[in-house]
Amino acid sequence: MALLGYARVSTQQQDLQLQIDALISAGVKGHTDYLFTDKASGKNDDREGLKLLLLKAREGDTILVTKLDRLGRNTYDMIRIIEELDSRGIAVKFLHDGISTEGSMGKMVVTILAAVAQAERDRILERTQEGRKAAIERGVKMGRKPTVSQELKQQVKQAVEQGIPKAKVAKQYKISRQKVYDILEELAETA
């Protein structure tokens, strides 16, 4: 039953030391076996400290974090982590927020936070769909831009029709052989 700590900052310019000091003051041993940190992990999932913490934590352990927003990048991410830990019998305590996932009150807090996370996901999805619909109505093309122009497609078709081997056509136009086949298939479907 270890007491583990996790500290995270979103940018390289921010300092972890205040969080580390608070975790040590709360009883976490100031050693890398017990204290896990991440810097500049705002948008990506490359949080090595969190990954190591999740591997190290065992049933009966307690993880201390200074604040709710330090555990996850957003509510959904935080709830996902808490639910994973809870299912493994690992408690999470947030020092400054006075929240713990232990006991029935803790379970209630997790349930409420899960509902908030679901509402946040639904809101984001709704806004995304509204934005996409408005963009389409304004004539904005959605999706990836074509990697091959119509002109190049016609040149590829003409070259193949002239009997030039597809491998040579691919080399000539600096595209893959598969792209030659894809172009021919697409043009055949639209013909």
Coordinates of N, CA and C in Angstrom, one line a residue:
M1 N 0.8 -1.2 0.0 CA 0.0 0.0 0.0 C 0.9 1.2 0.0
A2 N 1.3 1.6 -1.2 CA 2.2 2.7 -1.4 C 1.5 4.0 -1.6
L3 N 2.1 5.1 -1.2 CA 1.6 6.4 -1.4 C 2.4 7.0 -2.6
L4 N 1.8 7.2 -3.7 CA 2.5 7.7 -4.9 C 2.0 9.1 -5.2
G5 N 2.8 9.8 -6.0 CA 2.5 11.2 -6.3 C 2.6 11.4 -7.8
Y6 N 1.8 12.3 -8.3 CA 1.9 12.7 -9.7 C 1.8 14.2 -9.8
A7 N 2.7 14.8 -10.6 CA 2.7 16.2 -10.9 C 2.8 16.5 -12.4
R8 N 2.1 17.5 -12.9 CA 2.2 17.8 -14.3 C 2.0 19.2 -14.5
V9 N 2.8 19.7 -15.5 CA 2.7 21.1 -16.0 C 2.5 21.0 -17.5
S10 N 1.8 22.0 -18.0 CA 1.5 22.0 -19.5 C 2.5 22.6 -20.4
T11 N 3.4 23.4 -19.9 CA 4.5 23.9 -20.7 C 5.9 23.7 -20.1
Q12 N 6.9 23.8 -21.0 CA 8.3 23.7 -20.5 C 8.6 24.8 -19.5
Q13 N 8.0 26.0 -19.7 CA 8.3 27.1 -18.9 C 7.8 27.0 -17.4
Q14 N 6.8 26.2 -17.2 CA 6.2 26.1 -15.9 C 7.1 25.2 -15.0
D15 N 7.0 25.4 -13.7 CA 7.8 24.7 -12.8 C 7.0 23.7 -12.0
L16 N 7.6 22.5 -11.9 CA 7.0 21.4 -11.2 C 7.2 21.5 -9.7
Q17 N 8.2 22.2 -9.3 CA 8.7 22.2 -7.9 C 7.6 22.4 -6.8
L18 N 6.7 23.4 -7.0 CA 5.6 23.6 -6.0 C 4.8 22.4 -5.8
Q19 N 4.4 21.7 -6.9 CA 3.6 20.5 -6.8 C 4.4 19.4 -6.1
I20 N 5.7 19.2 -6.5 CA 6.5 18.2 -5.9 C 6.6 18.4 -4.4
D21 N 6.9 19.7 -4.0 CA 7.0 20.0 -2.6 C 5.7 19.7 -1.8
A22 N 4.6 20.0 -2.4 CA 3.3 19.7 -1.8 C 3.1 18.2 -1.6
L23 N 3.4 17.4 -2.6 CA 3.3 16.0 -2.6 C 4.2 15.4 -1.5
I24 N 5.4 15.9 -1.4 CA 6.4 15.4 -0.4 C 5.9 15.7 1.0
S25 N 5.3 17.0 1.1 CA 4.8 17.4 2.4 C 3.6 16.5 2.8
A26 N 2.9 16.0 1.8 CA 1.7 15.1 2.1 C 2.1 13.7 2.4
G27 N 3.4 13.4 2.3 CA 3.8 12.0 2.6 C 4.4 11.2 1.5
V28 N 4.4 11.7 0.3 CA 5.0 11.0 -0.8 C 6.5 11.0 -0.7
K29 N 7.2 9.9 -0.8 CA 8.7 9.9 -0.8 C 9.2 10.6 -2.0
G30 N 10.2 11.4 -1.8 CA 10.8 12.2 -2.9 C 11.7 11.4 -3.7
H31 N 11.3 10.2 -4.2 CA 12.2 9.3 -5.0 C 11.4 9.0 -6.2
T32 N 12.1 8.7 -7.3 CA 11.5 8.5 -8.6 C 10.6 7.2 -8.6
D33 N 10.8 6.3 -7.6 CA 9.9 5.1 -7.5 C 8.5 5.5 -7.0
Y34 N 8.4 6.7 -6.4 CA 7.1 7.1 -5.8 C 6.5 8.4 -6.4
L35 N 7.4 9.2 -7.1 CA 7.0 10.5 -7.6 C 7.1 10.5 -9.1
F36 N 6.0 10.8 -9.8 CA 6.0 10.7 -11.2 C 5.6 12.1 -11.8
T37 N 6.4 12.6 -12.8 CA 6.1 13.9 -13.3 C 6.1 13.9 -14.8
D38 N 5.4 14.9 -15.4 CA 5.3 15.2 -16.8 C 5.4 16.7 -17.0
K39 N 6.1 17.1 -18.1 CA 6.2 18.5 -18.5 C 5.7 18.6 -19.9
A40 N 5.0 19.7 -20.2 CA 4.5 20.0 -21.6 C 3.8 18.9 -22.2
S41 N 2.7 18.4 -21.5 CA 1.9 17.3 -22.1 C 0.5 17.7 -22.5
G42 N 0.3 19.0 -22.8 CA -1.0 19.5 -23.0 C -1.9 18.8 -24.0
K43 N -1.3 18.6 -25.3 CA -2.2 18.1 -26.3 C -1.9 16.7 -26.7
N44 N -0.8 16.2 -26.3 CA -0.4 14.8 -26.8 C -0.6 13.8 -25.6
D45 N -0.5 12.6 -26.0 CA -0.6 11.5 -25.1 C 0.7 10.9 -24.6
D46 N 1.8 11.7 -24.9 CA 3.1 11.2 -24.5 C 3.4 11.6 -23.1
R47 N 2.7 11.1 -22.2 CA 2.9 11.4 -20.8 C 3.6 10.2 -20.1
E48 N 4.9 10.2 -20.3 CA 5.7 9.1 -19.8 C 5.5 8.9 -18.3
G49 N 5.5 10.0 -17.5 CA 5.4 9.9 -16.1 C 4.1 9.3 -15.7
L50 N 3.0 9.6 -16.4 CA 1.7 9.0 -16.1 C 1.7 7.6 -16.5
K51 N 2.2 7.3 -17.6 CA 2.3 5.9 -18.0 C 3.0 5.0 -17.0
L52 N 4.2 5.5 -16.5 CA 4.9 4.8 -15.5 C 4.2 4.6 -14.2
L53 N 3.5 5.7 -13.8 CA 2.7 5.7 -12.6 C 1.6 4.6 -12.7
L54 N 0.9 4.6 -13.9 CA -0.2 3.6 -14.0 C 0.4 2.1 -14.0
L55 N 1.6 2.0 -14.5 CA 2.2 0.6 -14.5 C 2.6 0.3 -13.0
K56 N 3.1 1.2 -12.3 CA 3.7 1.0 -10.9 C 2.5 0.8 -9.9
A57 N 1.5 1.5 -10.0 CA 0.4 1.5 -9.0 C -0.3 0.1 -8.9
R58 N -0.5 -0.3 -7.7 CA -1.1 -1.6 -7.4 C -2.3 -1.4 -6.5
E59 N -3.1 -2.5 -6.5 CA -4.3 -2.4 -5.7 C -4.0 -2.1 -4.2
G60 N -4.7 -1.1 -3.7 CA -4.5 -0.7 -2.3 C -3.6 0.6 -2.2
D61 N -3.0 0.9 -3.3 CA -2.1 2.1 -3.4 C -3.0 3.4 -3.4
T62 N -2.5 4.5 -3.0 CA -3.1 5.8 -3.1 C -2.2 6.7 -3.9
I63 N -2.8 7.4 -4.9 CA -2.1 8.4 -5.7 C -2.5 9.8 -5.3
L64 N -1.5 10.6 -4.9 CA -1.8 12.0 -4.6 C -1.5 12.9 -5.8
V65 N -2.4 13.8 -6.0 CA -2.2 14.8 -7.0 C -2.6 16.2 -6.4
T66 N -1.9 17.2 -6.7 CA -2.2 18.5 -6.1 C -3.6 19.0 -6.4
K67 N -4.0 19.0 -7.7 CA -5.3 19.6 -8.1 C -5.9 18.7 -9.2
L68 N -7.2 18.7 -9.3 CA -7.9 18.0 -10.3 C -7.4 18.1 -11.7
D69 N -7.1 19.4 -12.1 CA -6.7 19.6 -13.5 C -5.3 19.2 -13.8
R70 N -4.5 18.7 -12.8 CA -3.2 18.2 -13.0 C -3.2 16.7 -13.5
L71 N -4.2 16.0 -13.1 CA -4.3 14.6 -13.5 C -4.5 14.4 -15.0
G72 N -5.5 15.1 -15.5 CA -5.9 15.0 -16.9 C -5.9 16.3 -17.7
R73 N -5.8 16.2 -19.0 CA -5.8 17.4 -19.8 C -7.2 18.0 -19.9
N74 N -8.2 17.2 -19.7 CA -9.6 17.7 -19.7 C -10.4 16.8 -18.8
T75 N -11.7 17.2 -18.6 CA -12.5 16.4 -17.7 C -12.6 14.9 -18.2
Y76 N -12.8 14.7 -19.5 CA -13.0 13.4 -20.0 C -11.7 12.5 -19.7
D77 N -10.5 13.1 -20.0 CA -9.3 12.4 -19.7 C -9.1 12.1 -18.2
M78 N -9.4 13.0 -17.4 CA -9.3 12.8 -16.0 C -10.2 11.7 -15.5
I79 N -11.5 11.7 -15.9 CA -12.4 10.7 -15.5 C -12.0 9.3 -16.0
R80 N -11.5 9.3 -17.2 CA -11.0 8.0 -17.8 C -9.9 7.4 -16.9
I81 N -9.0 8.2 -16.5 CA -7.9 7.8 -15.6 C -8.4 7.3 -14.3
I82 N -9.3 8.2 -13.7 CA -9.8 7.8 -12.3 C -10.6 6.5 -12.4
E83 N -11.4 6.3 -13.5 CA -12.2 5.1 -13.6 C -11.3 3.9 -13.7
E84 N -10.2 4.0 -14.5 CA -9.3 2.9 -14.6 C -8.6 2.6 -13.3
L85 N -8.2 3.6 -12.5 CA -7.6 3.4 -11.2 C -8.6 2.8 -10.3
D86 N -9.8 3.3 -10.3 CA -10.8 2.8 -9.4 C -11.1 1.3 -9.6
S87 N -11.2 0.9 -10.9 CA -11.4 -0.5 -11.2 C -10.3 -1.4 -10.8
R88 N -9.1 -0.8 -10.6 CA -8.0 -1.6 -10.1 C -7.8 -1.5 -8.6
G89 N -8.7 -0.8 -7.9 CA -8.6 -0.7 -6.4 C -7.6 0.3 -6.0
I90 N -7.3 1.3 -6.8 CA -6.3 2.4 -6.5 C -7.1 3.7 -6.2
A91 N -6.8 4.3 -5.1 CA -7.5 5.5 -4.7 C -6.7 6.7 -5.3
V92 N -7.4 7.8 -5.5 CA -6.8 9.1 -5.9 C -7.3 10.2 -5.0
K93 N -6.3 11.0 -4.5 CA -6.7 12.1 -3.6 C -6.1 13.4 -4.2
F94 N -6.9 14.4 -4.2 CA -6.5 15.7 -4.8 C -6.3 16.6 -3.6
L95 N -5.1 17.0 -3.3 CA -4.7 17.7 -2.1 C -5.5 19.1 -2.0
H96 N -5.4 19.9 -3.0 CA -5.9 21.3 -2.9 C -7.5 21.3 -3.0
D97 N -8.0 20.3 -3.6 CA -9.5 20.3 -3.9 C -10.2 19.6 -2.8
G98 N -9.5 18.8 -1.9 CA -10.1 18.1 -0.8 C -11.0 16.9 -1.3
I99 N -10.7 16.4 -2.5 CA -11.5 15.3 -3.0 C -10.7 14.0 -3.0
S100 N -11.4 12.9 -2.7 CA -10.8 11.6 -2.7 C -11.8 10.6 -3.3
T101 N -11.2 9.6 -4.0 CA -12.1 8.6 -4.6 C -12.4 7.5 -3.7
E102 N -11.9 7.6 -2.4 CA -12.1 6.5 -1.5 C -13.5 6.6 -0.9
G103 N -14.1 5.5 -0.5 CA -15.4 5.5 0.2 C -16.6 5.8 -0.7
S104 N -17.8 5.8 -0.1 CA -19.0 6.0 -0.8 C -19.1 7.4 -1.3
M105 N -18.6 8.4 -0.5 CA -18.6 9.8 -1.0 C -17.7 9.9 -2.2
G106 N -16.6 9.3 -2.1 CA -15.7 9.4 -3.2 C -16.3 8.8 -4.5
K107 N -17.0 7.7 -4.4 CA -17.6 7.0 -5.5 C -18.7 8.0 -6.1
M108 N -19.4 8.7 -5.2 CA -20.4 9.6 -5.7 C -19.7 10.7 -6.5
V109 N -18.6 11.3 -6.0 CA -17.9 12.3 -6.6 C -17.5 11.9 -8.0
V110 N -16.9 10.6 -8.1 CA -16.5 10.1 -9.4 C -17.7 10.0 -10.3
T111 N -18.9 9.5 -9.8 CA -20.1 9.4 -10.7 C -20.5 10.8 -11.2
I112 N -20.5 11.8 -10.3 CA -20.9 13.1 -10.8 C -19.9 13.6 -11.8
L113 N -18.6 13.4 -11.5 CA -17.6 13.9 -12.5 C -17.7 13.2 -13.8
A114 N -18.1 11.9 -13.8 CA -18.3 11.1 -15.0 C -19.5 11.7 -15.8
A115 N -20.5 12.1 -15.1 CA -21.7 12.7 -15.8 C -21.3 14.0 -16.4
V116 N -20.5 14.8 -15.7 CA -20.0 16.1 -16.2 C -19.1 15.8 -17.5
A117 N -18.3 14.8 -17.4 CA -17.4 14.5 -18.5 C -18.2 14.1 -19.8
Q118 N -19.3 13.3 -19.5 CA -20.2 12.9 -20.6 C -20.8 14.1 -21.2
A119 N -21.3 15.0 -20.4 CA -22.0 16.2 -20.9 C -21.0 17.1 -21.7
E120 N -19.7 17.1 -21.2 CA -18.7 17.9 -22.0 C -18.4 17.2 -23.3
R121 N -18.3 15.9 -23.4 CA -18.1 15.2 -24.7 C -19.3 15.5 -25.6
D122 N -20.5 15.4 -25.1 CA -21.7 15.7 -25.9 C -21.7 17.1 -26.5
R123 N -21.4 18.1 -25.6 CA -21.3 19.5 -26.0 C -20.3 19.7 -27.1
I124 N -19.1 19.1 -26.9 CA -18.1 19.2 -27.9 C -18.5 18.6 -29.3
L125 N -19.1 17.5 -29.2 CA -19.6 16.8 -30.4 C -20.6 17.6 -31.1
E126 N -21.6 18.2 -30.3 CA -22.6 19.0 -30.9 C -22.1 20.3 -31.6
R127 N -21.1 20.9 -30.9 CA -20.5 22.1 -31.5 C -19.7 21.8 -32.7
T128 N -19.0 20.7 -32.7 CA -18.3 20.2 -33.9 C -19.2 20.0 -35.1
Q129 N -20.3 19.3 -34.8 CA -21.2 19.0 -35.9 C -21.9 20.3 -36.4
E130 N -22.2 21.3 -35.5 CA -22.8 22.6 -35.9 C -21.8 23.3 -36.8
G131 N -20.5 23.4 -36.3 CA -19.4 24.0 -37.1 C -19.2 23.4 -38.4
R132 N -19.2 22.1 -38.5 CA -19.0 21.4 -39.8 C -20.2 21.8 -40.8
K133 N -21.4 21.7 -40.2 CA -22.6 22.0 -41.1 C -22.5 23.5 -41.6
A134 N -22.2 24.4 -40.7 CA -22.1 25.8 -41.1 C -21.0 26.0 -42.2
A135 N -19.9 25.3 -42.0 CA -18.8 25.4 -43.0 C -19.2 24.9 -44.3
I136 N -19.9 23.7 -44.4 CA -20.4 23.1 -45.6 C -21.4 24.1 -46.3
E137 N -22.2 24.7 -45.5 CA -23.2 25.7 -46.1 C -22.5 26.9 -46.7
R138 N -21.3 27.2 -46.2 CA -20.5 28.4 -46.7 C -19.7 27.9 -47.9
G139 N -19.7 26.6 -48.2 CA -19.0 26.1 -49.4 C -17.6 25.6 -49.1
V140 N -17.3 25.5 -47.8 CA -16.0 25.0 -47.4 C -15.9 23.5 -47.7
K141 N -14.8 23.1 -48.4 CA -14.7 21.7 -48.7 C -14.1 21.0 -47.5
M142 N -14.8 19.9 -47.1 CA -14.3 19.1 -45.9 C -13.4 18.0 -46.4
G143 N -12.6 17.5 -45.4 CA -11.7 16.4 -45.7 C -10.4 16.8 -46.2
R144 N -9.6 15.8 -46.5 CA -8.3 16.0 -47.0 C -8.2 16.5 -48.4
K145 N -7.3 17.4 -48.7 CA -7.1 17.9 -50.1 C -6.6 16.8 -51.0
P146 N -7.1 16.8 -52.2 CA -6.6 15.7 -53.1 C -5.1 15.8 -53.3
T147 N -4.4 14.7 -53.3 CA -3.0 14.6 -53.4 C -2.5 14.6 -54.9
V148 N -3.5 14.4 -55.8 CA -3.2 14.3 -57.2 C -4.2 15.2 -58.0
S149 N -3.7 16.1 -58.8 CA -4.6 17.0 -59.5 C -5.3 16.2 -60.7
Q150 N -6.4 16.8 -61.1 CA -7.2 16.3 -62.2 C -6.3 16.2 -63.5
E151 N -5.5 17.2 -63.7 CA -4.6 17.2 -64.8 C -3.6 16.0 -64.8
L152 N -3.0 15.7 -63.6 CA -2.1 14.6 -63.5 C -2.9 13.3 -63.7
K153 N -4.1 13.2 -63.2 CA -4.9 12.0 -63.4 C -5.1 11.7 -64.9
Q154 N -5.4 12.8 -65.6 CA -5.6 12.6 -67.1 C -4.3 12.2 -67.8
Q155 N -3.2 12.8 -67.4 CA -1.9 12.4 -68.0 C -1.6 10.9 -67.7
V156 N -1.8 10.5 -66.5 CA -1.6 9.1 -66.1 C -2.5 8.2 -67.0
K157 N -3.7 8.5 -67.1 CA -4.6 7.7 -67.9 C -4.2 7.6 -69.4
Q158 N -3.8 8.8 -70.0 CA -3.3 8.8 -71.3 C -2.0 8.0 -71.5
A159 N -1.1 8.1 -70.6 CA 0.1 7.3 -70.7 C -0.2 5.8 -70.7
V160 N -1.1 5.4 -69.8 CA -1.4 3.9 -69.7 C -2.1 3.5 -71.0
E161 N -3.0 4.4 -71.5 CA -3.7 4.1 -72.8 C -2.8 4.0 -73.9
Q162 N -1.6 4.7 -73.9 CA -0.6 4.6 -74.9 C 0.3 3.4 -74.8
G163 N 0.0 2.5 -73.8 CA 0.7 1.3 -73.6 C 2.0 1.4 -72.8
I164 N 2.2 2.5 -72.1 CA 3.3 2.6 -71.2 C 3.1 1.8 -70.0
P165 N 4.0 0.9 -69.6 CA 3.8 0.1 -68.4 C 3.5 1.0 -67.1
K166 N 2.6 0.5 -66.3 CA 2.2 1.2 -65.1 C 3.3 1.6 -64.2
A167 N 4.3 0.7 -64.1 CA 5.5 1.0 -63.2 C 6.2 2.1 -63.7
K168 N 6.4 2.2 -65.1 CA 7.1 3.3 -65.7 C 6.3 4.6 -65.6
V169 N 5.0 4.5 -65.7 CA 4.1 5.7 -65.5 C 4.3 6.3 -64.1
A170 N 4.3 5.4 -63.1 CA 4.5 5.8 -61.7 C 5.8 6.5 -61.5
K171 N 6.8 5.9 -62.1 CA 8.2 6.5 -61.9 C 8.2 7.9 -62.6
Q172 N 7.6 7.9 -63.8 CA 7.7 9.2 -64.6 C 7.0 10.3 -63.8
Y173 N 5.8 10.0 -63.2 CA 5.1 11.1 -62.5 C 5.3 11.1 -61.0
K174 N 6.3 10.4 -60.6 CA 6.7 10.4 -59.2 C 5.6 10.1 -58.2
I175 N 4.8 9.0 -58.6 CA 3.8 8.5 -57.7 C 4.0 7.0 -57.5
S176 N 3.3 6.4 -56.6 CA 3.4 5.0 -56.4 C 2.6 4.2 -57.5
R177 N 3.0 3.0 -57.7 CA 2.2 2.1 -58.6 C 0.8 2.0 -58.1
Q178 N 0.6 1.9 -56.8 CA -0.7 1.8 -56.3 C -1.6 3.0 -56.6
K179 N -0.9 4.2 -56.6 CA -1.6 5.4 -56.9 C -2.1 5.4 -58.4
V180 N -1.2 4.8 -59.3 CA -1.6 4.7 -60.7 C -2.9 3.9 -60.8
Y181 N -2.9 2.7 -60.1 CA -4.1 1.9 -60.1 C -5.3 2.6 -59.5
D182 N -5.1 3.3 -58.4 CA -6.2 4.1 -57.8 C -6.8 5.1 -58.7
I183 N -5.9 5.8 -59.4 CA -6.3 6.8 -60.4 C -7.1 6.2 -61.5
L184 N -6.6 5.1 -62.1 CA -7.4 4.4 -63.1 C -8.7 3.9 -62.7
E185 N -8.8 3.4 -61.5 CA -10.0 2.9 -60.9 C -11.0 4.0 -60.7
E186 N -10.5 5.1 -60.2 CA -11.4 6.3 -59.9 C -11.9 6.8 -61.2
L187 N -11.1 6.9 -62.2 CA -11.5 7.5 -63.5 C -12.5 6.5 -64.2
A188 N -12.3 5.2 -64.0 CA -13.2 4.2 -64.6 C -14.6 4.3 -63.9
E189 N -14.6 4.6 -62.6 CA -15.9 4.7 -61.9 C -16.7 5.9 -62.3
T190 N -16.0 7.0 -62.6 CA -16.7 8.3 -63.0 C -17.0 8.4 -64.5
A191 N -16.5 7.4 -65.2 CA -16.7 7.4 -66.7 C -18.1 6.9 -67.0

